[in-house]
CSV table of C-alpha atoms and ligand atoms in Angstrom, one decimal:
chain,number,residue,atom,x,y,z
A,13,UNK,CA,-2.7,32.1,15.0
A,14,UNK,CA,-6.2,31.7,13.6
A,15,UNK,CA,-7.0,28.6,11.7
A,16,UNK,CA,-7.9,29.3,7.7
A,17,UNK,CA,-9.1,27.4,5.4
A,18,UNK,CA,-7.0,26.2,2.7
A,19,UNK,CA,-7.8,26.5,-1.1
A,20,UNK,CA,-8.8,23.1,-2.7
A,21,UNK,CA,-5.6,22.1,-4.2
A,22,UNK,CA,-7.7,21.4,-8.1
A,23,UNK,CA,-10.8,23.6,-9.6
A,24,UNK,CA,-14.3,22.5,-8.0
A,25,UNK,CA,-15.0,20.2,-10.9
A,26,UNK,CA,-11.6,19.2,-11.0
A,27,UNK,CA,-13.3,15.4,-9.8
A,28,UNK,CA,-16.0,15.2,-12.6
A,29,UNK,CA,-18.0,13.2,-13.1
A,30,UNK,CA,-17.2,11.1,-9.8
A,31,UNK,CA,-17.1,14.0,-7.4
A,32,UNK,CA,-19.4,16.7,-8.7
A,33,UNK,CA,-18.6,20.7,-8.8
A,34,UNK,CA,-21.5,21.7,-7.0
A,35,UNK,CA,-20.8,19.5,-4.2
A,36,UNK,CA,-17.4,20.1,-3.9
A,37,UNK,CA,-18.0,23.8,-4.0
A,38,UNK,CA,-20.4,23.3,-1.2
A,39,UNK,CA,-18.7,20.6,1.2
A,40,UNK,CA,-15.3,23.4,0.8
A,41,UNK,CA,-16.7,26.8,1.1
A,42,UNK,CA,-19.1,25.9,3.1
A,43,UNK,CA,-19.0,22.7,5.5
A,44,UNK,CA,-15.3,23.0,5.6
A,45,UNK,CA,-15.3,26.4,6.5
A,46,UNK,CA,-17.7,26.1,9.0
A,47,UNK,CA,-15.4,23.8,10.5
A,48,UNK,CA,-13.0,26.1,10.3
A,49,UNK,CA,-14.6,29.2,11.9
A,50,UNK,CA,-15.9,26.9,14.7
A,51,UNK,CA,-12.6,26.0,15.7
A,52,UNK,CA,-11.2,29.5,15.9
A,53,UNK,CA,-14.2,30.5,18.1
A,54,UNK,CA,-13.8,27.0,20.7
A,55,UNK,CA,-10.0,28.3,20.8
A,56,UNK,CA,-11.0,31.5,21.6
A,57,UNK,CA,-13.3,31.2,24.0
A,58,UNK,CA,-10.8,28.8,25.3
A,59,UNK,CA,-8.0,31.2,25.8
A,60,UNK,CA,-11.0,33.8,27.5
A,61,UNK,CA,-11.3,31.4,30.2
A,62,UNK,CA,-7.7,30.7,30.9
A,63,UNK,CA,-7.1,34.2,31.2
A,64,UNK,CA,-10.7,35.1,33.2
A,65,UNK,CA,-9.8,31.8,35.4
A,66,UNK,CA,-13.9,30.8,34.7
A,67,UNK,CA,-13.9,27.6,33.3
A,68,UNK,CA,-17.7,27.2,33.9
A,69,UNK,CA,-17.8,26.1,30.0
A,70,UNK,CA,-15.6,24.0,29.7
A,71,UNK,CA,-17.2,20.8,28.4
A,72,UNK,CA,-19.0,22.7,25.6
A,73,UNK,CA,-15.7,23.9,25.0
A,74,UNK,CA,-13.9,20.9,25.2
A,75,UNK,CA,-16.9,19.4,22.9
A,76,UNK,CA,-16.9,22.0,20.2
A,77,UNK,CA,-12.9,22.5,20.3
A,78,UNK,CA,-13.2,18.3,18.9
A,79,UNK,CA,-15.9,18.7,16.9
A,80,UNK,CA,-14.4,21.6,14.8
A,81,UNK,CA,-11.0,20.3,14.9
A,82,UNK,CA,-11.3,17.0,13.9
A,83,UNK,CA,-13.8,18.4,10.8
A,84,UNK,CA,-11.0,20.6,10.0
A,85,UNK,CA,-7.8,18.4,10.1
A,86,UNK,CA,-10.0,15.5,8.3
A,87,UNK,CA,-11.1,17.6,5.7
A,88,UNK,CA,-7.5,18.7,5.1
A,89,UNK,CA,-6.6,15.8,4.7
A,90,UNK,CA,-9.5,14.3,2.2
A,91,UNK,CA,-8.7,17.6,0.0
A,92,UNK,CA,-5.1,16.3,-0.6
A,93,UNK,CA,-5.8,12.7,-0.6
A,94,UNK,CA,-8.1,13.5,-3.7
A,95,UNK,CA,-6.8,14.2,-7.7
A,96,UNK,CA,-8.7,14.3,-10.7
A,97,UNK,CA,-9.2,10.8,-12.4
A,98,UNK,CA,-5.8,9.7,-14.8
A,99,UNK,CA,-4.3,13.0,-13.4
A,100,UNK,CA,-2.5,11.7,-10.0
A,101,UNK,CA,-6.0,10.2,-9.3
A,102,UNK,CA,-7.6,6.9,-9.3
A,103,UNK,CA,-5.2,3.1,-10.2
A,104,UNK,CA,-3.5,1.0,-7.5
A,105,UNK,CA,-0.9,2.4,-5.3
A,106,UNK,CA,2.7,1.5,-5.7
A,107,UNK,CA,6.4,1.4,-3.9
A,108,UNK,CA,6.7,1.4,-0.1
A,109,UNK,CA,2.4,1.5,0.6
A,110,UNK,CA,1.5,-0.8,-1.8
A,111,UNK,CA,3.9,-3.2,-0.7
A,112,UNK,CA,2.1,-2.0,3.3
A,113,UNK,CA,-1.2,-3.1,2.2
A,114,UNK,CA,-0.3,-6.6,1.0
A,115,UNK,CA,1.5,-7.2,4.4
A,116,UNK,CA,-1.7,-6.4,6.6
A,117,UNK,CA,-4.1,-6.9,4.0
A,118,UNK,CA,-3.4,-9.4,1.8
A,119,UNK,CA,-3.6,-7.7,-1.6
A,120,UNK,CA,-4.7,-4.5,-3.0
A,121,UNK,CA,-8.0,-5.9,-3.8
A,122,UNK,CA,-8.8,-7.3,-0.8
A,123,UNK,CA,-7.8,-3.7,0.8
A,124,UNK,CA,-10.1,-1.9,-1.3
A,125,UNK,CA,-12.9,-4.4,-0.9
A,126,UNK,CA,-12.9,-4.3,3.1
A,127,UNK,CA,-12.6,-0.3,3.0
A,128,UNK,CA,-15.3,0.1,0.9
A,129,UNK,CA,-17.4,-2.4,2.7
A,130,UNK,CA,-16.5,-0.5,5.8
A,131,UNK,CA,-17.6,3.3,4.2
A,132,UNK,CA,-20.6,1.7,2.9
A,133,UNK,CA,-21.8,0.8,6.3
A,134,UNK,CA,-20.9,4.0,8.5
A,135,UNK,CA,-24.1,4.6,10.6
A,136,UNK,CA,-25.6,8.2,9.3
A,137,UNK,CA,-22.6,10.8,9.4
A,138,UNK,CA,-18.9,10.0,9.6
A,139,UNK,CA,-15.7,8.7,8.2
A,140,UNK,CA,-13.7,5.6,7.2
A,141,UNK,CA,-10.0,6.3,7.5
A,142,UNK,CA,-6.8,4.0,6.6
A,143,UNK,CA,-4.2,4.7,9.6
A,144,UNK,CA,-0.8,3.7,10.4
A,145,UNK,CA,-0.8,2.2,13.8
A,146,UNK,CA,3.1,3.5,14.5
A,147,UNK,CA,3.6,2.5,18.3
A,148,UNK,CA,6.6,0.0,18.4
A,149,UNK,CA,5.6,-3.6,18.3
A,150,UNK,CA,2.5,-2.7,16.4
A,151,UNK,CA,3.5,-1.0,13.2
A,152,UNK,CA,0.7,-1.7,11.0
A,153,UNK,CA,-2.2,-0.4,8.7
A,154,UNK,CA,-5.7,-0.4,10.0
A,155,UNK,CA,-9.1,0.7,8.5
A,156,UNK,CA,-11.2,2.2,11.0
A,157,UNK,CA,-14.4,4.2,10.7
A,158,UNK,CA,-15.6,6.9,13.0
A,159,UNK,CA,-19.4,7.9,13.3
A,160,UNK,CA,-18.9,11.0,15.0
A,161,UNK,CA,-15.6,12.4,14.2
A,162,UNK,CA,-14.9,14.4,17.9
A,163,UNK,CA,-14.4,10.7,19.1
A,164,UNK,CA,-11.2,9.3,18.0
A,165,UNK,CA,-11.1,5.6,17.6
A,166,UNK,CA,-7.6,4.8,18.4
A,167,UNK,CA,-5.7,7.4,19.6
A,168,UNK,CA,-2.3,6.0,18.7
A,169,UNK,CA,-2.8,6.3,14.8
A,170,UNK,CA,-2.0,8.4,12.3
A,171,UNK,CA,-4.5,8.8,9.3
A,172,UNK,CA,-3.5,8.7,6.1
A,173,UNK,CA,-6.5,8.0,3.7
A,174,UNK,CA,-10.0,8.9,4.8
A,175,UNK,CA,-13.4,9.2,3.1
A,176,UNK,CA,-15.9,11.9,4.2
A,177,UNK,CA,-19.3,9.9,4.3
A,178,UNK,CA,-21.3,12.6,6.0
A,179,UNK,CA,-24.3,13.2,3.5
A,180,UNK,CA,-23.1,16.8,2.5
A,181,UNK,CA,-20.2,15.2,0.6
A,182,UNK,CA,-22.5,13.2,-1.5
A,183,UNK,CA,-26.3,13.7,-1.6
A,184,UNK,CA,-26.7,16.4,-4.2
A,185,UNK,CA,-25.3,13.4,-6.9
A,186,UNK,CA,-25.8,10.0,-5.4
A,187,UNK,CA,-28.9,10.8,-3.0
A,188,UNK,CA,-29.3,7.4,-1.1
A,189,UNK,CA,-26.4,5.6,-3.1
A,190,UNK,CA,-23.8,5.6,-0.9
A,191,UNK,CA,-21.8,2.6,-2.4
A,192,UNK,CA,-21.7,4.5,-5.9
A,193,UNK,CA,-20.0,7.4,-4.2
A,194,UNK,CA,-17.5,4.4,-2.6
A,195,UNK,CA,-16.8,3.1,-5.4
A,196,UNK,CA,-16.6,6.4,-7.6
A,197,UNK,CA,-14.0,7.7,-5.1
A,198,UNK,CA,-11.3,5.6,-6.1
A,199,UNK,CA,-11.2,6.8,-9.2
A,200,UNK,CA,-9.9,9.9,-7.5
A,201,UNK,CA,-7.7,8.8,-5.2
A,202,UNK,CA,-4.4,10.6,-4.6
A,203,UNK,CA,-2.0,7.4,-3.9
A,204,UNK,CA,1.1,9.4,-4.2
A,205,UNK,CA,-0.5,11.6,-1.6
A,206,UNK,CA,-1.5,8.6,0.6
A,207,UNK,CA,2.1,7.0,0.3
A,208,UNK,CA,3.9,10.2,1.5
A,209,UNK,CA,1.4,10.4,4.5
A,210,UNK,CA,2.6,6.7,5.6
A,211,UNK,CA,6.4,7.4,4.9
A,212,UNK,CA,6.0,10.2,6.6
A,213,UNK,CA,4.1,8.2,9.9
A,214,UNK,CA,7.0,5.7,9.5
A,215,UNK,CA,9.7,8.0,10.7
B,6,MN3,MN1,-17.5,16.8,5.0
């Protein structure tokens, strides 16, 4: 079964005046598509060489099949972790995550502080991403960034918040300024989104 792309769940200026129309038109229909397309082609070609038996390509397979994938399951996940601002977006979190983020982090505000500290200084392209670290024993929150999102940082987590800080999902409004994107994002955070992705890790 192909990959698609899913339809953002809000209108492209659903985010205004935080997260612009234009960009979000762009970084959907067209980074997140290509994403999308990429992946379908790396599986492809894939499933050519099982059934050919030449595996000649198979690090540029393995590469792109990464590459695409991770763009495309991160994106997902960004789309859905995002509402517009007093409409499911934006506040403080509540029940079983908030109560998660005090445990490994102290307080909300001391959360927010490090993660945006920790998008702010991303090397060029790349993501920060809140995961649950499920593996008994461990059972935790982490913030963890990655620079080049084929590379997975730790491969035991599950995401459940993440920032795109590549310069497509920002330039057109903020230029330079990443940190004004940062903190612009969490007035369009989707905590009841973010909450069911760690209940859901917990299980
Ligand atoms: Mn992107």
């Amino acid at each position: 079964m192909p990959h698609v792309l899913p339809p953002l769940p809000y209108p492209y200026e659903a985010l205004e005046p935080h997260i612009d129309s234009q960009t979000m038109k762009l970084h959907h229909d067209l980074h997140h598509k290509a994403y999308v397309d990429g992946l379908n082609a790396a599986e492809d070609k894939l499933a050519a060489a099982r059934a050919s038996g030449d595996f000649a390509a198979v690090k540029a397979l393995s590469r792109e099949l990464a590459f695409h994938g991770s763009g495309h399951f991160l994106h997902c996940i960004f789309w859905s972790n995002l509402a517009p601002a007093g409409k499911g977006g934006g506040g403080q979190p509540a029940g079983d995550l908030l109560a998660q983020i005090n445990k490994d982090f102290g307080s909300f505000e001391a959360f927010q502080k490090q993660f945006s500290a920790a998008a702010t200084t991303v090397e060029g392209n790349g993501w920060c991403i809140l995961v649950w670290q499920g593996p008994p024993g461990l059972s935790k929150l982490e913030i963890l960034t990655s620079e080049k999102h084929q590379v997975n940082t730790q491969w035991t987590t599950d995401p459940i918040l993440v920032i795109d800080v590549w310069e497509h999902a920002y330039y057109l409004k903020y230029q330079n300024r990443r940190a004004e994107y940062v903190k612009a994002f969490w007035n369009v955070v989707n905590w009841s989104d973010v909450t069911a992705r760690l209940v859901k890790s917990k299980k």
